Amino acid sequence: MAEAHTKSPFSRTLPERLRAKPKHKNIQKARLKHGSRPASPPPPPFSVLPPPQDAASSPFLTRFFALPTEIRLQIYRLLLVRPCKFDLTHKFGCHTGIVGFPAAIFDDLYYMPTFRCADCATWRWRTQETEEALSTDTPARSAWARPKRNPYLCDRCYPEMQYRLGLEKWPHMMEYLHCLCARRENLGVLLINRRIYDEAWPIFWAENTFAFESGRLIVDFLEEIPEEKRARIRSIALLSPKQQPMGTEEEELRDCWPLLRACTGLRELELDAGLLNSRDFVRELRTLRAGKVRFIEKSKHIGFDSYDQGYRERKVTPWLAYRREYTDELSELLVTSMTQEVVDEEPIGRAWGKRPRIMPDEED
């Protein structure tokens, strides 16, 4: 005969018995007064919890991938594609470029005590005179930057140390960075999962205009990206926002020409007209290939008639936002050589010898 089992009405675990025990009347009155409720029951054991959902099987991604491919690609464009950096305006709340407000150049952050390290501000790290938090990373440091080999050095000392050790070609300073309004956004979309990455990365590289203000920036950028992505780039702008023409940066620009030739998918190329001042640069430009080439000179008259107009314009790079195409005999020969058929070096050399040089006072 099977034994009869009876289930005890009392819990065997101490926490459950304590929760089920009637509380003192004063405790019950206090809970009623303050509107509090007894603690919620404990979660079920781990064995009965549902397994965590994989990112690929989440309801949102399931509905997202159910959309037609054309709609998904358009969503990627809205998130990842933007106009050229030189055509952007300041975001709401940024006072840079408004008459009456000083420009918050991020290069000045190097000298703020908050963002100094023990190497260049030993006294501050020893004394801790203020309660202000100390940090070695400025707000201008990119979230996608490589981690520092020495995390205790600030953004001012670390590039110089890398340069002295021979790990960098030149020290990277945040020159001409007045704000972060031109920083790219929504790049985290590429990290959601592999399928989104495979669908979105060709759009990011092919439909954006990658703009650079100096030779060092374009060299470092093109050296870091894989050859497959480099071949996808269709539009590049190499313009200097400084007063002097870009042709004065011969050491920095020497390594960029082979990298530009490796961009086999180039369709649009904007180049600083100051490059035409150098005979060596003209020889290198003659070997580049692109569908459309423009030589650009910076606007000569940049200024706002009133505070309201300045507030409406709010260009991130005013000298390049109003840029215009530069044309002369040499530039026309180079455009023909780069877009259609290679022109002999002899007529290009004659045109270079006859043309006037672009000087800083002519550009600004």
Short mmCIF file of C-alpha atoms in Angstrom, two decimals:
data_model
loop_
_atom_site.label_atom_id
_atom_site.label_comp_id
_atom_site.label_asym_id
_atom_site.label_seq_id
_atom_site.Cartn_x
_atom_site.Cartn_y
_atom_site.Cartn_z
CA MET A 1 0.00 0.00 0.00
CA ALA A 2 1.44 3.38 -1.01
CA GLU A 3 2.28 5.75 1.77
CA ALA A 4 0.16 8.88 2.13
CA HIS A 5 2.25 12.07 1.89
CA THR A 6 0.98 15.24 3.47
CA LYS A 7 2.37 18.67 2.54
CA SER A 8 3.36 20.84 5.46
CA PRO A 9 1.68 24.28 5.46
CA PHE A 10 4.81 25.79 7.00
CA SER A 11 7.82 26.78 4.96
CA ARG A 12 11.11 25.15 5.77
CA THR A 13 13.37 28.13 4.91
CA LEU A 14 14.04 30.80 7.50
CA PRO A 15 13.56 33.87 5.19
CA GLU A 16 10.15 32.67 4.06
CA ARG A 17 9.07 31.96 7.64
CA LEU A 18 10.16 35.47 8.71
CA ARG A 19 8.25 37.11 5.85
CA ALA A 20 5.12 35.07 6.65
CA LYS A 21 5.30 35.87 10.35
CA PRO A 22 2.72 38.51 11.44
CA LYS A 23 4.32 41.88 12.07
CA HIS A 24 3.95 43.94 15.22
CA LYS A 25 0.95 46.25 15.24
CA ASN A 26 3.20 49.34 15.38
CA ILE A 27 5.02 48.20 12.23
CA GLN A 28 1.67 47.66 10.49
CA LYS A 29 0.52 51.17 11.50
CA ALA A 30 3.77 52.70 10.20
CA ARG A 31 3.37 50.95 6.86
CA LEU A 32 -0.21 52.16 6.54
CA LYS A 33 0.84 55.70 7.45
CA HIS A 34 3.67 55.96 4.92
CA GLY A 35 1.96 53.94 2.23
CA SER A 36 4.70 51.35 2.07
CA ARG A 37 4.10 47.78 1.17
CA PRO A 38 5.74 44.60 2.37
CA ALA A 39 8.76 43.43 0.47
CA SER A 40 7.99 41.61 -2.74
CA PRO A 41 8.47 37.85 -2.76
CA PRO A 42 11.90 36.60 -3.82
CA PRO A 43 12.50 35.78 -7.47
CA PRO A 44 12.11 32.17 -8.53
CA PRO A 45 15.15 29.93 -8.48
CA PHE A 46 17.66 30.35 -11.30
CA SER A 47 16.65 27.04 -12.79
CA VAL A 48 13.18 28.29 -13.69
CA LEU A 49 14.27 31.71 -15.09
CA PRO A 50 13.86 32.02 -18.88
CA PRO A 51 17.17 31.94 -20.76
CA PRO A 52 18.47 35.34 -21.97
CA GLN A 53 17.45 36.24 -25.50
CA ASP A 54 20.06 36.38 -28.20
CA ALA A 55 20.40 39.76 -29.95
CA ALA A 56 19.58 38.15 -33.28
CA SER A 57 16.33 36.69 -31.92
CA SER A 58 15.07 39.81 -30.14
CA PRO A 59 11.57 40.95 -31.16
CA PHE A 60 12.84 44.34 -32.36
CA LEU A 61 15.49 42.88 -34.67
CA THR A 62 13.05 40.26 -35.91
CA ARG A 63 10.62 43.00 -36.98
CA PHE A 64 13.48 45.15 -38.30
CA PHE A 65 14.83 42.44 -40.59
CA ALA A 66 11.28 41.73 -41.76
CA LEU A 67 11.31 45.16 -43.43
CA PRO A 68 12.17 45.34 -47.13
CA THR A 69 15.86 45.72 -47.86
CA GLU A 70 15.36 49.16 -49.42
CA ILE A 71 13.78 50.50 -46.23
CA ARG A 72 16.57 49.11 -44.06
CA LEU A 73 19.20 50.70 -46.29
CA GLN A 74 17.40 54.04 -46.08
CA ILE A 75 17.41 53.79 -42.28
CA TYR A 76 21.16 53.22 -42.37
CA ARG A 77 21.58 56.30 -44.56
CA LEU A 78 19.60 58.47 -42.16
CA LEU A 79 21.77 57.28 -39.27
CA LEU A 80 25.24 57.17 -40.81
CA VAL A 81 25.37 59.57 -43.78
CA ARG A 82 25.76 63.31 -43.30
CA PRO A 83 26.93 66.30 -45.38
CA CYS A 84 30.58 67.24 -45.67
CA LYS A 85 32.09 68.35 -42.37
CA PHE A 86 32.97 71.74 -43.84
CA ASP A 87 29.27 72.43 -44.56
CA LEU A 88 27.93 71.66 -41.07
CA THR A 89 26.49 74.20 -38.66
CA HIS A 90 26.86 74.36 -34.90
CA LYS A 91 24.34 72.44 -32.84
CA PHE A 92 21.77 74.12 -30.66
CA GLY A 93 23.37 75.25 -27.42
CA CYS A 94 26.87 75.64 -28.85
CA HIS A 95 27.98 79.27 -28.58
CA THR A 96 30.99 78.90 -30.85
CA GLY A 97 30.78 81.26 -33.80
CA ILE A 98 28.23 83.60 -32.21
CA VAL A 99 29.21 87.23 -31.89
CA GLY A 100 29.78 88.13 -28.26
CA PHE A 101 30.67 84.63 -27.05
CA PRO A 102 34.30 83.48 -26.77
CA ALA A 103 35.29 80.39 -28.70
CA ALA A 104 35.85 77.35 -26.48
CA ILE A 105 38.88 75.95 -28.31
CA PHE A 106 39.46 72.40 -27.08
CA ASP A 107 43.18 72.95 -27.34
CA ASP A 108 42.80 75.13 -24.23
CA LEU A 109 41.63 72.08 -22.29
CA TYR A 110 45.25 70.98 -22.15
CA TYR A 111 45.92 73.83 -19.75
CA MET A 112 42.87 73.33 -17.53
CA PRO A 113 43.90 71.79 -14.19
CA THR A 114 41.01 69.33 -14.30
CA PHE A 115 42.43 67.51 -17.33
CA ARG A 116 46.11 67.52 -16.35
CA CYS A 117 48.00 64.42 -15.27
CA ALA A 118 50.66 63.90 -12.62
CA ASP A 119 53.39 64.30 -15.24
CA CYS A 120 52.55 67.93 -16.07
CA ALA A 121 50.62 68.93 -12.92
CA THR A 122 52.34 67.07 -10.11
CA TRP A 123 51.49 69.69 -7.52
CA ARG A 124 47.75 69.30 -8.13
CA TRP A 125 47.73 65.53 -7.88
CA ARG A 126 49.76 65.70 -4.68
CA THR A 127 47.82 68.39 -2.88
CA GLN A 128 44.22 67.81 -4.08
CA GLU A 129 43.39 71.34 -2.90
CA THR A 130 39.94 71.32 -4.47
CA GLU A 131 37.17 68.77 -4.55
CA GLU A 132 37.00 68.95 -8.34
CA ALA A 133 37.38 65.52 -9.89
CA LEU A 134 40.63 64.93 -11.74
CA SER A 135 40.64 63.32 -15.17
CA THR A 136 43.30 62.59 -17.77
CA ASP A 137 40.88 62.45 -20.73
CA THR A 138 39.39 65.61 -22.19
CA PRO A 139 35.82 65.63 -23.59
CA ALA A 140 37.35 65.86 -27.06
CA ARG A 141 38.83 62.37 -26.85
CA SER A 142 36.90 60.06 -29.14
CA ALA A 143 35.06 57.07 -27.74
CA TRP A 144 36.48 55.05 -30.67
CA ALA A 145 40.10 56.04 -30.06
CA ARG A 146 42.65 53.39 -29.27
CA PRO A 147 43.17 52.83 -25.55
CA LYS A 148 46.19 54.59 -24.17
CA ARG A 149 49.27 52.51 -23.50
CA ASN A 150 49.68 54.62 -20.38
CA PRO A 151 46.25 55.59 -19.01
CA TYR A 152 47.78 57.91 -16.42
CA LEU A 153 48.99 60.45 -19.00
CA CYS A 154 46.65 63.25 -20.07
CA ASP A 155 45.72 64.12 -23.64
CA ARG A 156 48.48 66.72 -23.67
CA CYS A 157 51.37 64.52 -22.52
CA TYR A 158 50.39 61.21 -24.15
CA PRO A 159 50.80 62.29 -27.82
CA GLU A 160 54.16 63.86 -27.07
CA MET A 161 55.32 60.68 -25.33
CA GLN A 162 54.20 58.57 -28.30
CA TYR A 163 56.11 60.86 -30.64
CA ARG A 164 59.31 60.76 -28.55
CA LEU A 165 59.21 56.95 -28.41
CA GLY A 166 58.81 56.73 -32.19
CA LEU A 167 55.34 55.20 -31.97
CA GLU A 168 53.73 58.12 -33.81
CA LYS A 169 54.96 60.09 -36.81
CA TRP A 170 53.98 63.39 -35.26
CA PRO A 171 52.33 64.58 -32.06
CA HIS A 172 48.58 64.89 -32.49
CA MET A 173 47.24 68.15 -31.19
CA MET A 174 43.62 69.26 -31.39
CA GLU A 175 44.37 72.25 -33.58
CA TYR A 176 41.43 74.33 -34.75
CA LEU A 177 38.94 72.17 -32.81
CA HIS A 178 36.58 74.76 -31.36
CA CYS A 179 33.75 72.37 -30.47
CA LEU A 180 32.44 68.86 -31.06
CA CYS A 181 29.55 69.76 -33.37
CA ALA A 182 31.27 68.06 -36.33
CA ARG A 183 31.78 64.74 -34.55
CA ARG A 184 30.08 61.78 -36.21
CA GLU A 185 27.14 60.20 -34.43
CA ASN A 186 25.28 56.88 -34.41
CA LEU A 187 28.41 54.83 -35.19
CA GLY A 188 27.30 52.36 -32.54
CA VAL A 189 24.74 51.05 -35.04
CA LEU A 190 27.57 49.14 -36.71
CA LEU A 191 28.15 47.19 -33.48
CA ILE A 192 24.62 45.83 -32.96
CA ASN A 193 25.23 42.54 -34.74
CA ARG A 194 27.04 41.10 -37.73
CA ARG A 195 24.14 41.28 -40.15
CA ILE A 196 23.54 44.99 -39.57
CA TYR A 197 27.26 45.62 -39.92
CA ASP A 198 27.42 43.78 -43.25
CA GLU A 199 24.46 45.78 -44.58
CA ALA A 200 25.46 49.20 -43.23
CA TRP A 201 29.23 49.53 -43.64
CA PRO A 202 29.20 49.84 -47.47
CA ILE A 203 26.77 52.77 -47.13
CA PHE A 204 28.92 54.49 -44.51
CA TRP A 205 32.10 54.33 -46.57
CA ALA A 206 30.60 54.95 -50.01
CA GLU A 207 28.09 57.74 -49.35
CA ASN A 208 29.96 59.96 -46.87
CA THR A 209 32.42 62.72 -47.73
CA PHE A 210 35.55 62.28 -45.65
CA ALA A 211 37.03 65.73 -45.01
CA PHE A 212 40.51 66.41 -43.66
CA GLU A 213 42.19 69.63 -42.59
CA SER A 214 45.81 68.50 -42.81
CA GLY A 215 48.05 65.89 -44.33
CA ARG A 216 48.65 64.16 -41.02
CA LEU A 217 44.94 63.50 -40.54
CA ILE A 218 44.36 61.93 -43.95
CA VAL A 219 47.52 59.81 -43.70
CA ASP A 220 46.62 58.41 -40.30
CA PHE A 221 43.03 57.76 -41.37
CA LEU A 222 43.82 55.96 -44.63
CA GLU A 223 46.60 53.91 -43.06
CA GLU A 224 44.30 52.55 -40.36
CA ILE A 225 41.37 51.36 -42.47
CA PRO A 226 41.51 48.06 -44.40
CA GLU A 227 42.10 48.01 -48.14
CA GLU A 228 38.54 46.80 -48.82
CA LYS A 229 37.01 49.83 -47.08
CA ARG A 230 39.56 52.21 -48.59
CA ALA A 231 38.45 51.11 -52.05
CA ARG A 232 34.82 51.90 -51.13
CA ILE A 233 35.47 55.59 -50.41
CA ARG A 234 33.97 57.78 -53.13
CA SER A 235 34.38 61.34 -51.86
CA ILE A 236 37.35 63.02 -50.13
CA ALA A 237 38.01 66.68 -49.31
CA LEU A 238 41.51 67.84 -48.37
CA LEU A 239 41.32 71.51 -47.43
CA SER A 240 43.19 73.59 -44.91
CA PRO A 241 41.20 75.93 -42.64
CA LYS A 242 44.36 77.84 -41.77
CA GLN A 243 45.42 81.14 -43.25
CA GLN A 244 48.40 79.72 -45.12
CA PRO A 245 47.77 77.41 -48.11
CA MET A 246 48.06 73.67 -47.61
CA GLY A 247 51.11 73.51 -49.88
CA THR A 248 53.31 74.55 -46.96
CA GLU A 249 52.85 71.16 -45.23
CA GLU A 250 55.23 69.23 -47.48
CA GLU A 251 56.43 66.81 -44.82
CA GLU A 252 52.90 65.85 -43.79
CA LEU A 253 51.58 65.51 -47.34
CA ARG A 254 54.43 63.41 -48.70
CA ASP A 255 52.86 60.13 -47.56
CA CYS A 256 49.26 60.85 -48.57
CA TRP A 257 49.65 60.52 -52.36
CA PRO A 258 50.17 56.72 -52.48
CA LEU A 259 47.21 56.31 -50.12
CA LEU A 260 44.99 58.47 -52.32
CA ARG A 261 45.99 56.41 -55.35
CA ALA A 262 44.89 53.30 -53.43
CA CYS A 263 41.35 54.75 -53.19
CA THR A 264 40.31 53.19 -56.48
CA GLY A 265 36.62 54.06 -56.05
CA LEU A 266 37.07 57.84 -55.83
CA ARG A 267 34.38 59.80 -57.66
CA GLU A 268 34.72 63.26 -56.08
CA LEU A 269 37.91 64.93 -54.90
CA GLU A 270 38.20 68.44 -53.46
CA LEU A 271 41.75 69.74 -53.06
CA ASP A 272 43.19 72.91 -51.59
CA ALA A 273 44.35 75.25 -54.35
CA GLY A 274 47.49 75.91 -52.31
CA LEU A 275 48.77 72.50 -53.42
CA LEU A 276 49.38 74.01 -56.86
CA ASN A 277 52.22 76.10 -55.42
CA SER A 278 54.50 73.06 -55.14
CA ARG A 279 55.99 71.51 -58.28
CA ASP A 280 56.40 68.18 -56.48
CA PHE A 281 52.74 68.15 -55.47
CA VAL A 282 51.69 68.93 -59.03
CA ARG A 283 53.60 65.86 -60.24
CA GLU A 284 51.84 63.73 -57.64
CA LEU A 285 48.40 65.15 -58.43
CA ARG A 286 48.88 64.29 -62.08
CA THR A 287 48.84 60.57 -61.20
CA LEU A 288 45.65 60.59 -59.13
CA ARG A 289 42.36 59.32 -60.55
CA ALA A 290 38.83 60.47 -59.71
CA GLY A 291 35.53 61.02 -61.47
CA LYS A 292 35.29 64.72 -60.54
CA VAL A 293 38.07 66.99 -59.25
CA ARG A 294 37.80 70.53 -57.92
CA PHE A 295 40.53 72.83 -56.65
CA ILE A 296 39.17 75.04 -53.89
CA GLU A 297 40.17 78.47 -52.64
CA LYS A 298 38.92 79.77 -49.33
CA SER A 299 36.49 82.65 -49.12
CA LYS A 300 38.12 86.07 -48.88
CA HIS A 301 35.31 87.95 -47.16
CA ILE A 302 33.85 86.11 -44.20
CA GLY A 303 31.86 88.17 -41.74
CA PHE A 304 28.39 88.79 -40.43
CA ASP A 305 26.57 92.09 -40.65
CA SER A 306 24.65 91.57 -37.43
CA TYR A 307 24.29 89.30 -34.43
CA ASP A 308 21.11 87.72 -35.86
CA GLN A 309 22.78 86.81 -39.13
CA GLY A 310 25.74 85.30 -37.32
CA TYR A 311 23.43 83.26 -35.16
CA ARG A 312 21.55 81.98 -38.20
CA GLU A 313 24.68 80.97 -40.13
CA ARG A 314 26.69 79.31 -37.31
CA LYS A 315 29.06 77.47 -39.64
CA VAL A 316 31.55 75.11 -38.04
CA THR A 317 34.27 76.07 -40.56
CA PRO A 318 33.26 79.45 -42.00
CA TRP A 319 36.31 79.82 -44.24
CA LEU A 320 35.50 76.54 -46.00
CA ALA A 321 31.70 76.59 -45.82
CA TYR A 322 31.69 79.41 -48.39
CA ARG A 323 34.48 77.95 -50.52
CA ARG A 324 34.53 78.35 -54.26
CA GLU A 325 36.27 76.61 -57.13
CA TYR A 326 39.65 77.88 -58.27
CA THR A 327 40.43 77.69 -61.99
CA ASP A 328 43.46 78.58 -64.08
CA GLU A 329 45.44 76.92 -66.85
CA LEU A 330 47.32 74.61 -64.51
CA SER A 331 44.24 73.48 -62.59
CA GLU A 332 42.36 72.76 -65.83
CA LEU A 333 45.24 70.62 -67.14
CA LEU A 334 45.40 68.69 -63.88
CA VAL A 335 41.64 68.13 -63.81
CA THR A 336 41.82 66.74 -67.34
CA SER A 337 44.74 64.50 -66.40
CA MET A 338 43.01 63.19 -63.27
CA THR A 339 39.54 62.63 -64.72
CA GLN A 340 39.99 61.83 -68.41
CA GLU A 341 43.39 61.26 -70.02
CA VAL A 342 46.88 61.67 -68.59
CA VAL A 343 48.43 64.94 -69.77
CA ASP A 344 52.14 65.09 -70.52
CA GLU A 345 54.32 66.63 -67.85
CA GLU A 346 55.79 69.25 -70.21
CA PRO A 347 52.64 71.39 -70.69
CA ILE A 348 51.85 71.05 -67.00
CA GLY A 349 55.35 72.29 -66.15
CA ARG A 350 54.98 75.31 -68.44
CA ALA A 351 51.61 76.19 -66.89
CA TRP A 352 53.09 75.89 -63.41
CA GLY A 353 55.95 78.24 -64.28
CA LYS A 354 53.62 80.95 -65.62
CA ARG A 355 51.00 80.98 -62.88
CA PRO A 356 51.13 83.29 -59.83
CA ARG A 357 51.52 81.67 -56.44
CA ILE A 358 48.58 81.58 -54.02
CA MET A 359 49.69 83.50 -50.95
CA PRO A 360 48.01 83.61 -47.53
CA ASP A 361 46.83 87.20 -47.92
CA GLU A 362 45.07 86.24 -51.16
CA GLU A 363 43.03 83.50 -49.53
CA ASP A 364 41.75 85.14 -46.35
#
